[in-house]
Short mmCIF file of C-alpha atoms in Angstrom, two decimals:
data_model
loop_
_atom_site.label_atom_id
_atom_site.label_comp_id
_atom_site.label_asym_id
_atom_site.label_seq_id
_atom_site.Cartn_x
_atom_site.Cartn_y
_atom_site.Cartn_z
CA UNK A 92 26.13 -37.86 -7.33
CA UNK A 93 24.00 -36.90 -4.35
CA UNK A 94 26.11 -33.77 -3.89
CA UNK A 95 25.54 -32.76 -7.51
CA UNK A 96 21.79 -33.29 -7.12
CA UNK A 97 21.76 -31.15 -3.98
CA UNK A 98 23.71 -28.36 -5.66
CA UNK A 99 21.38 -28.46 -8.68
CA UNK A 100 18.33 -28.28 -6.38
CA UNK A 101 19.77 -25.30 -4.50
CA UNK A 102 20.55 -23.52 -7.77
CA UNK A 103 16.98 -24.01 -8.98
CA UNK A 104 15.57 -22.75 -5.69
CA UNK A 105 17.87 -19.71 -5.75
CA UNK A 106 16.81 -18.88 -9.32
CA UNK A 107 13.15 -19.23 -8.39
CA UNK A 108 13.65 -16.97 -5.38
CA UNK A 109 15.38 -14.34 -7.52
CA UNK A 110 12.59 -14.42 -10.09
CA UNK A 111 10.00 -14.05 -7.35
CA UNK A 112 11.89 -11.23 -5.67
CA UNK A 113 11.83 -9.27 -8.95
CA UNK A 114 8.02 -9.24 -9.01
CA UNK A 115 5.53 -7.37 -6.91
CA UNK A 116 5.02 -9.53 -3.85
CA UNK A 117 1.32 -8.76 -3.70
CA UNK A 118 -0.99 -7.87 -6.59
CA UNK A 119 -4.58 -7.99 -7.77
CA UNK A 120 -7.84 -6.56 -6.49
CA UNK A 121 -8.26 -6.48 -2.72
CA UNK A 122 -11.57 -7.96 -1.55
CA UNK A 123 -13.63 -5.39 0.41
CA UNK A 124 -15.76 -6.43 3.40
CA UNK A 125 -18.56 -4.05 4.42
CA UNK A 126 -18.42 -2.52 7.90
CA UNK A 127 -20.81 -0.34 9.88
CA UNK A 128 -19.75 3.20 10.72
CA UNK A 129 -20.21 3.18 14.51
CA UNK A 130 -17.59 5.52 15.96
CA UNK A 131 -15.21 8.34 15.17
CA UNK A 132 -12.16 7.10 13.29
CA UNK A 133 -8.71 8.67 12.89
CA UNK A 134 -6.94 7.93 9.62
CA UNK A 135 -3.28 7.79 8.58
CA UNK A 136 -1.65 7.14 5.23
CA UNK A 137 -0.01 3.95 6.55
CA UNK A 138 -0.22 1.35 9.32
CA UNK A 139 1.41 3.12 12.26
CA UNK A 140 1.96 6.41 14.03
CA UNK A 141 5.18 6.87 12.05
CA UNK A 142 2.98 7.60 9.00
CA UNK A 143 1.51 11.00 8.25
CA UNK A 144 -1.88 11.76 9.71
CA UNK A 145 -4.84 12.48 7.42
CA UNK A 146 -7.94 13.44 9.45
CA UNK A 147 -10.63 12.12 11.78
CA UNK A 148 -14.28 11.58 10.88
CA UNK A 149 -17.48 11.03 12.81
CA UNK A 150 -19.72 8.17 11.60
CA UNK A 151 -22.20 10.63 10.12
CA UNK A 152 -19.48 12.10 7.87
CA UNK A 153 -18.38 8.88 6.17
CA UNK A 154 -20.19 6.12 4.33
CA UNK A 155 -19.54 2.92 2.37
CA UNK A 156 -16.87 1.81 4.84
CA UNK A 157 -15.06 -1.39 3.84
CA UNK A 158 -12.05 -3.20 5.28
CA UNK A 159 -9.53 -4.67 2.83
CA UNK A 160 -6.64 -6.00 4.93
CA UNK A 161 -5.06 -5.84 8.34
CA UNK A 162 -1.42 -5.10 9.10
CA UNK A 163 0.69 -4.81 12.22
CA UNK A 164 2.36 -1.46 12.71
CA UNK A 165 4.44 -1.15 15.87
CA UNK A 166 2.51 -2.87 18.67
CA UNK A 167 -0.92 -2.22 17.13
CA UNK A 168 -2.87 -3.89 14.33
CA UNK A 169 -4.27 -1.54 11.69
CA UNK A 170 -7.11 -1.90 9.25
CA UNK A 171 -6.60 -0.91 5.61
CA UNK A 172 -10.02 0.53 4.82
CA UNK A 173 -11.89 2.19 2.00
CA UNK A 174 -14.59 4.81 2.53
CA UNK A 175 -16.27 7.87 1.07
CA UNK A 176 -16.57 11.22 2.79
CA UNK A 177 -17.11 14.86 1.89
CA UNK A 178 -13.49 14.96 0.70
CA UNK A 179 -13.96 12.08 -1.78
CA UNK A 180 -13.07 8.39 -2.03
CA UNK A 181 -10.16 7.16 0.10
CA UNK A 182 -8.16 4.15 1.14
CA UNK A 183 -6.38 4.73 4.43
CA UNK A 184 -5.43 3.09 7.74
CA UNK A 185 -7.11 3.17 11.13
CA UNK A 186 -6.67 1.20 14.35
CA UNK A 187 -8.19 -2.27 14.02
CA UNK A 188 -9.53 -2.07 17.58
CA UNK A 189 -11.85 0.75 16.45
CA UNK A 190 -13.50 -1.40 13.77
CA UNK A 191 -16.27 -3.98 14.24
CA UNK A 192 -14.38 -6.98 12.83
CA UNK A 193 -14.71 -9.56 15.62
CA UNK A 194 -16.43 -12.15 13.42
CA UNK A 195 -14.81 -11.20 10.12
CA UNK A 196 -11.77 -12.96 8.66
CA UNK A 197 -9.51 -10.18 7.37
CA UNK A 198 -6.47 -11.12 5.23
CA UNK A 199 -3.04 -9.99 6.33
CA UNK A 200 -1.28 -7.44 4.14
CA UNK A 201 2.05 -8.12 2.48
CA UNK A 202 4.86 -6.43 4.40
CA UNK A 203 7.78 -7.35 2.12
CA UNK A 204 8.45 -4.49 -0.26
CA UNK A 205 10.46 -4.10 -3.46
CA UNK A 206 12.56 -1.08 -4.36
CA UNK A 207 11.75 1.47 -7.08
CA UNK A 208 12.06 5.22 -7.50
CA UNK A 209 10.36 8.20 -9.10
CA UNK A 210 11.79 9.25 -12.46
CA UNK A 211 12.88 12.72 -13.56
CA UNK A 212 9.54 14.44 -12.99
CA UNK A 213 7.40 15.05 -9.90
CA UNK A 214 4.38 12.74 -9.92
CA UNK A 215 0.83 12.68 -8.56
CA UNK A 216 -0.12 10.58 -5.54
CA UNK A 217 -3.57 9.09 -5.03
CA UNK A 218 -5.57 7.81 -2.07
CA UNK A 219 -6.43 4.62 -3.96
CA UNK A 220 -5.66 2.67 -7.15
CA UNK A 221 -7.49 4.83 -9.67
CA UNK A 222 -8.43 8.35 -10.66
CA UNK A 223 -11.80 7.98 -8.95
CA UNK A 224 -9.90 8.25 -5.66
CA UNK A 225 -8.72 11.53 -4.19
CA UNK A 226 -5.57 12.95 -5.76
CA UNK A 227 -3.48 14.51 -2.99
CA UNK A 228 -2.72 18.21 -3.25
CA UNK A 229 1.02 17.57 -3.18
CA UNK A 230 3.37 15.72 -5.53
CA UNK A 231 6.06 13.11 -4.96
CA UNK A 232 9.35 14.73 -6.04
CA UNK A 233 11.54 13.31 -8.78
CA UNK A 234 14.14 10.71 -7.73
CA UNK A 235 12.26 9.87 -4.49
CA UNK A 236 13.03 6.33 -3.26
CA UNK A 237 10.01 4.03 -3.04
CA UNK A 238 9.19 0.75 -1.33
CA UNK A 239 6.34 -1.01 -3.14
CA UNK A 240 4.03 -3.47 -1.37
CA UNK A 241 1.07 -4.03 -3.67
CA UNK A 242 0.03 -3.59 -7.31
CA UNK A 243 -3.55 -3.07 -8.44
CA UNK A 244 -5.25 -1.61 -11.52
CA UNK A 245 -2.09 -0.03 -12.95
CA UNK A 246 -1.07 1.52 -9.61
CA UNK A 247 1.29 0.54 -6.81
CA UNK A 248 0.97 1.09 -3.08
CA UNK A 249 4.29 2.56 -1.99
CA UNK A 250 6.08 4.03 1.03
CA UNK A 251 8.29 7.11 0.73
CA UNK A 252 9.53 10.09 2.73
CA UNK A 253 8.58 13.53 1.49
CA UNK A 254 10.90 16.55 1.79
CA UNK A 255 10.06 18.41 4.97
CA UNK A 256 9.01 15.24 6.77
CA UNK A 257 11.35 16.18 9.61
CA UNK A 258 9.03 19.13 10.27
CA UNK A 259 5.96 16.95 10.77
CA UNK A 260 4.65 17.32 14.34
CA UNK A 261 3.17 13.82 14.61
CA UNK A 262 6.21 11.82 15.74
CA UNK A 263 9.19 12.11 18.07
CA UNK A 264 11.22 10.15 15.49
CA UNK A 265 10.97 12.59 12.62
CA UNK A 266 13.31 10.59 10.41
CA UNK A 267 10.75 7.75 10.53
CA UNK A 268 7.83 9.88 9.39
CA UNK A 269 6.61 8.12 6.26
CA UNK A 270 3.85 8.56 3.74
CA UNK A 271 2.08 5.77 1.87
CA UNK A 272 0.11 6.42 -1.32
CA UNK A 273 -0.89 4.93 -4.65
CA UNK A 274 1.26 5.87 -7.65
CA UNK A 275 0.78 5.14 -11.33
CA UNK A 276 3.18 2.46 -12.57
CA UNK A 277 3.95 4.50 -15.69
CA UNK A 278 5.32 7.29 -13.47
CA UNK A 279 7.98 5.24 -11.66
CA UNK A 280 11.30 3.64 -12.59
CA UNK A 281 12.95 0.28 -11.82
CA UNK A 282 9.59 -1.49 -11.70
CA UNK A 283 7.68 -3.53 -14.27
CA UNK A 284 4.04 -4.47 -13.79
CA UNK A 285 3.46 -8.06 -12.73
CA UNK A 286 0.82 -8.25 -15.46
CA UNK A 287 3.42 -7.36 -18.11
CA UNK A 288 5.89 -9.91 -16.75
CA UNK A 289 3.33 -12.68 -16.99
CA UNK A 290 2.40 -11.99 -20.61
CA UNK A 291 5.38 -13.83 -22.22
CA UNK A 292 4.60 -16.96 -20.20
CA UNK A 293 0.96 -16.76 -21.26
CA UNK A 294 1.98 -16.42 -24.92
CA UNK A 295 4.25 -19.48 -24.67
CA UNK A 296 1.35 -21.52 -23.31
CA UNK A 297 -0.67 -20.64 -26.41
#
């Protein structure tokens, strides 16, 4: 009898794990914490030198700097930040040691991704979860593999490798050169919004 109870418990736990694995592992609005622009910052699309480089800015050329999360990339911790500059509104990553966050509690980012892919058309990539953010001047090609880490406002934050990444000059390991950007959920395949998955449960409660 005890063996049956144990087996039943393990089956329930396995089912719960499978259901959880099929959802975005991180979703909802990220809480911004205001920072002072005190030094020149270099930005990348993701948390690590294996991600494509964006640009560097002096304090005078950026404003409304916020930190959203921190994440370890390689041996360094990175800040996921939001800011405005002459180019527009961005979310990007910069070294945490360059930010004044000594007395600020910054949440850790989710690092467990789920798989999806781009459908049969090239799609736009954004610097944040909305059309108010910069739309990059390149597209993500059809059938590109994606790893999704976060969902917010109808967009997902995803990793992918663009064609020609092996030609990027920023890394000795060209095959590891990644890009991270925000993509509209409606433009990708093999992924359903967490919000949509929760609706049936909410209707049953009514």
